[in-house]
Amino acid sequence: MATAVLALQGAFVEHEAHLAELGERSFELRDADDLSRPFDRLVLPGGESTVQGRLLEERDMLEPLRKRIADGMPVLATCAGLILLAQRLAAHDDKGTPRLSTMDVTVERNAYGRQLGSFRTAARVAGVGQNVPMTFIRAPRVVEVGAGVQVLARIDGSVVAVRQGSQLGLSFHPELDRDLRLHQLFLSL
Ligand code: GLN
């Protein structure tokens, strides 16, 4: 089988490169026709969640993907992807833009302000290890997690990595660093 990488907009090529390095086949999901190709995993890349959400709806991809994720298909969602997965957005962020809404978390968009919009750090990720590099670009923060959601990492008290069943949500961009451990975790789900 293969991993489908949502390729409507944003940083999808870098995910494909990481997957290839780990020996995983991938292909790009651009419209509803691509959904008929066989795949058993999904990557939702960073970018602009409002644009991606609108395109998912316009191209009739939102419902089919939502159903497959709800049925347990593993997902790796980074940054804008995490916003698409979240069931709830912070009140000031919620403009009713279409989203997948399969993960029981509340997310605040662009949560680190303009000055700190982009930064790099490293931290421990539960089940992955120490010193995992983390690149944040106008990143969201998880402000509330439901009972079935496991917090995998925090930076200065903010939740930046979560897992609910086979859904893995990251505020940051592991595809922009050389470290492959988070993609490895995704492929093990
Ligand atoms: N700020 C973007 C959004 O709200 C996410 C940024 C990213 O994916 N790097 O969708």
Coordinates of C-alpha atoms and ligand atoms in Angstrom, one line a residue:
M1 CA 0.0 0.0 0.0
A2 CA 1.0 3.6 0.1
T3 CA 0.7 6.9 1.9
A4 CA -1.5 9.6 0.3
V5 CA -0.1 13.1 0.8
L6 CA -2.6 15.9 0.6
A7 CA -1.1 18.2 -2.1
L8 CA -3.6 21.1 -2.5
Q9 CA -1.2 23.7 -1.1
G10 CA 1.7 24.0 1.4
A11 CA 4.7 21.9 2.4
F12 CA 3.8 18.4 0.9
V13 CA 7.0 17.7 -1.1
E14 CA 9.1 17.6 2.0
H15 CA 6.9 14.9 3.5
E16 CA 7.2 12.8 0.4
A17 CA 11.0 13.0 0.7
H18 CA 10.9 11.8 4.3
L19 CA 8.6 9.0 3.5
A20 CA 10.8 7.9 0.5
E21 CA 13.8 7.9 2.8
L22 CA 12.0 5.5 5.0
G23 CA 11.1 3.3 2.0
E24 CA 7.4 4.2 2.0
R25 CA 5.6 4.7 -1.3
S26 CA 3.5 7.9 -1.5
F27 CA 1.4 9.8 -4.0
E28 CA -0.3 13.2 -4.1
L29 CA -4.0 13.7 -3.4
R30 CA -5.1 16.6 -5.5
D31 CA -8.8 15.9 -6.3
A32 CA -11.5 13.4 -5.7
D33 CA -10.3 11.1 -8.5
D34 CA -7.1 10.5 -6.5
L35 CA -9.1 9.0 -3.7
S36 CA -9.8 5.9 -5.8
R37 CA -6.1 5.0 -5.7
P38 CA -5.2 2.6 -3.0
F39 CA -3.7 4.1 0.2
D40 CA -3.8 3.2 3.8
R41 CA -2.2 6.3 5.4
L42 CA -2.6 10.0 5.0
V43 CA -0.4 13.0 5.5
L44 CA -1.9 16.5 6.0
P45 CA 0.9 19.0 5.5
G46 CA 1.5 22.5 6.8
G47 CA 0.4 25.5 4.8
E48 CA -2.8 27.6 5.1
S49 CA -5.6 25.7 6.8
T50 CA -8.3 28.0 5.5
V51 CA -7.2 27.5 1.9
Q52 CA -6.8 23.8 2.3
G53 CA -10.2 23.4 4.0
R54 CA -12.0 25.3 1.3
L55 CA -10.3 23.3 -1.5
L56 CA -11.1 20.0 0.3
E57 CA -14.7 21.0 0.3
E58 CA -14.8 22.4 -3.2
R59 CA -13.2 19.2 -4.6
D60 CA -15.5 16.9 -2.7
M61 CA -12.7 15.4 -0.7
L62 CA -13.7 16.5 2.8
E63 CA -16.4 13.8 3.5
P64 CA -14.6 10.8 2.1
L65 CA -11.4 11.6 4.0
R66 CA -13.3 12.4 7.2
K67 CA -15.0 9.0 7.0
R68 CA -11.7 7.1 6.4
I69 CA -10.0 8.9 9.3
A70 CA -13.0 8.2 11.6
D71 CA -12.7 4.6 10.6
G72 CA -9.1 4.5 11.9
M73 CA -6.8 5.3 9.0
P74 CA -3.5 6.6 10.4
V75 CA -2.9 10.3 9.8
L76 CA 0.1 12.5 10.3
A77 CA -1.1 16.1 10.5
T78 CA 1.4 19.0 10.7
C79 CA 0.6 22.6 11.6
A80 CA -2.2 23.6 9.2
G81 CA -3.0 19.9 9.0
L82 CA -3.5 19.8 12.8
I83 CA -5.9 22.7 12.4
L84 CA -7.9 20.7 9.9
L85 CA -8.1 17.7 12.2
A86 CA -9.2 19.7 15.3
Q87 CA -12.8 19.4 16.3
R88 CA -12.7 22.9 17.8
L89 CA -10.9 26.2 17.1
A90 CA -10.4 29.0 19.7
A91 CA -13.5 31.3 19.4
H92 CA -11.6 34.1 17.7
D93 CA -10.3 31.8 15.1
D94 CA -13.5 30.0 14.1
K95 CA -14.8 31.6 10.9
G96 CA -16.7 28.4 10.0
T97 CA -14.1 27.3 7.4
P98 CA -14.6 23.7 6.4
R99 CA -12.4 21.2 8.4
L100 CA -12.1 17.5 8.9
S101 CA -12.8 17.8 12.6
T102 CA -11.9 14.3 13.7
M103 CA -9.7 14.9 16.7
D104 CA -11.0 15.8 20.1
V105 CA -8.8 18.9 20.7
T106 CA -9.2 22.7 20.6
V107 CA -6.6 24.6 18.7
E108 CA -5.6 28.2 18.6
R109 CA -4.2 29.4 15.3
N110 CA -1.0 31.5 15.0
A111 CA -0.7 31.1 18.7
Y112 CA 2.8 32.5 19.1
G113 CA 2.2 36.1 18.1
R114 CA 3.9 38.0 15.3
Q115 CA 7.3 38.4 16.8
L116 CA 7.7 34.7 17.6
G117 CA 5.8 33.6 14.5
S118 CA 8.7 31.3 13.5
F119 CA 11.3 29.6 15.7
R120 CA 13.2 26.4 16.2
T121 CA 13.7 24.3 19.3
A122 CA 14.1 20.7 20.3
A123 CA 12.3 18.7 23.0
R124 CA 11.3 15.2 24.1
V125 CA 8.4 13.5 22.4
A126 CA 6.8 10.7 24.3
G127 CA 7.3 7.4 22.5
V128 CA 9.8 9.0 20.1
G129 CA 12.8 10.2 22.3
Q130 CA 14.8 13.1 23.4
N131 CA 15.9 16.1 21.5
V132 CA 13.4 16.0 18.6
P133 CA 14.0 19.1 16.4
M134 CA 10.9 21.3 16.1
T135 CA 10.5 24.0 13.5
F136 CA 7.5 26.3 14.2
I137 CA 6.1 28.5 11.4
R138 CA 3.1 30.7 12.5
A139 CA 2.1 27.6 14.4
P140 CA -1.1 26.6 16.2
R141 CA -1.1 25.5 19.8
V142 CA -3.4 22.9 21.3
V143 CA -5.3 24.6 24.1
E144 CA -7.6 21.8 25.2
V145 CA -7.5 18.0 24.8
G146 CA -10.3 15.5 25.2
A147 CA -10.2 12.4 27.3
G148 CA -9.0 10.1 24.5
V149 CA -6.1 12.3 23.5
Q150 CA -2.6 11.7 24.6
V151 CA -0.2 14.7 24.9
L152 CA 3.2 13.7 23.4
A153 CA 5.1 17.0 23.8
R154 CA 5.0 20.4 25.3
I155 CA 7.1 23.5 24.8
D156 CA 7.1 26.0 27.7
G157 CA 3.8 24.5 28.9
S158 CA 2.1 24.6 25.5
V159 CA 0.9 21.3 24.0
V160 CA 2.6 20.9 20.6
A161 CA 2.2 17.1 19.8
V162 CA -0.9 15.0 20.4
R163 CA -2.2 11.5 19.5
Q164 CA -5.7 10.2 19.4
G165 CA -5.7 6.5 18.3
S166 CA -4.1 6.6 14.9
Q167 CA -4.2 10.3 14.4
L168 CA -1.0 12.1 15.1
G169 CA -1.1 16.0 15.3
L170 CA 1.9 18.2 15.4
S171 CA 2.1 22.0 15.8
F172 CA 5.5 22.0 14.1
H173 CA 7.1 20.8 10.9
P174 CA 9.2 17.5 11.2
E175 CA 9.4 17.4 7.4
L176 CA 11.7 20.4 7.5
D177 CA 14.3 18.8 9.7
R178 CA 16.6 15.8 9.0
D179 CA 15.2 13.8 11.9
L180 CA 12.9 11.0 10.7
R181 CA 11.7 9.7 14.0
L182 CA 8.2 11.2 13.8
H183 CA 7.6 9.9 10.3
Q184 CA 8.8 6.5 11.6
L185 CA 6.2 6.7 14.4
F186 CA 3.5 7.5 11.9
L187 CA 4.5 4.5 9.7
S188 CA 4.3 2.3 12.8
L189 CA 0.7 3.3 13.6
Ligands
GLN1 N1 -0.9 29.7 10.2 C1 -1.3 28.6 9.4 C2 -2.8 28.4 9.5 O1 -3.4 29.0 10.4 C3 -0.5 27.3 9.7 C4 0.9 27.6 9.5 C5 1.7 26.3 9.0 O2 1.1 25.4 8.5 N2 3.0 26.5 9.0 O3 -3.4 27.6 8.8

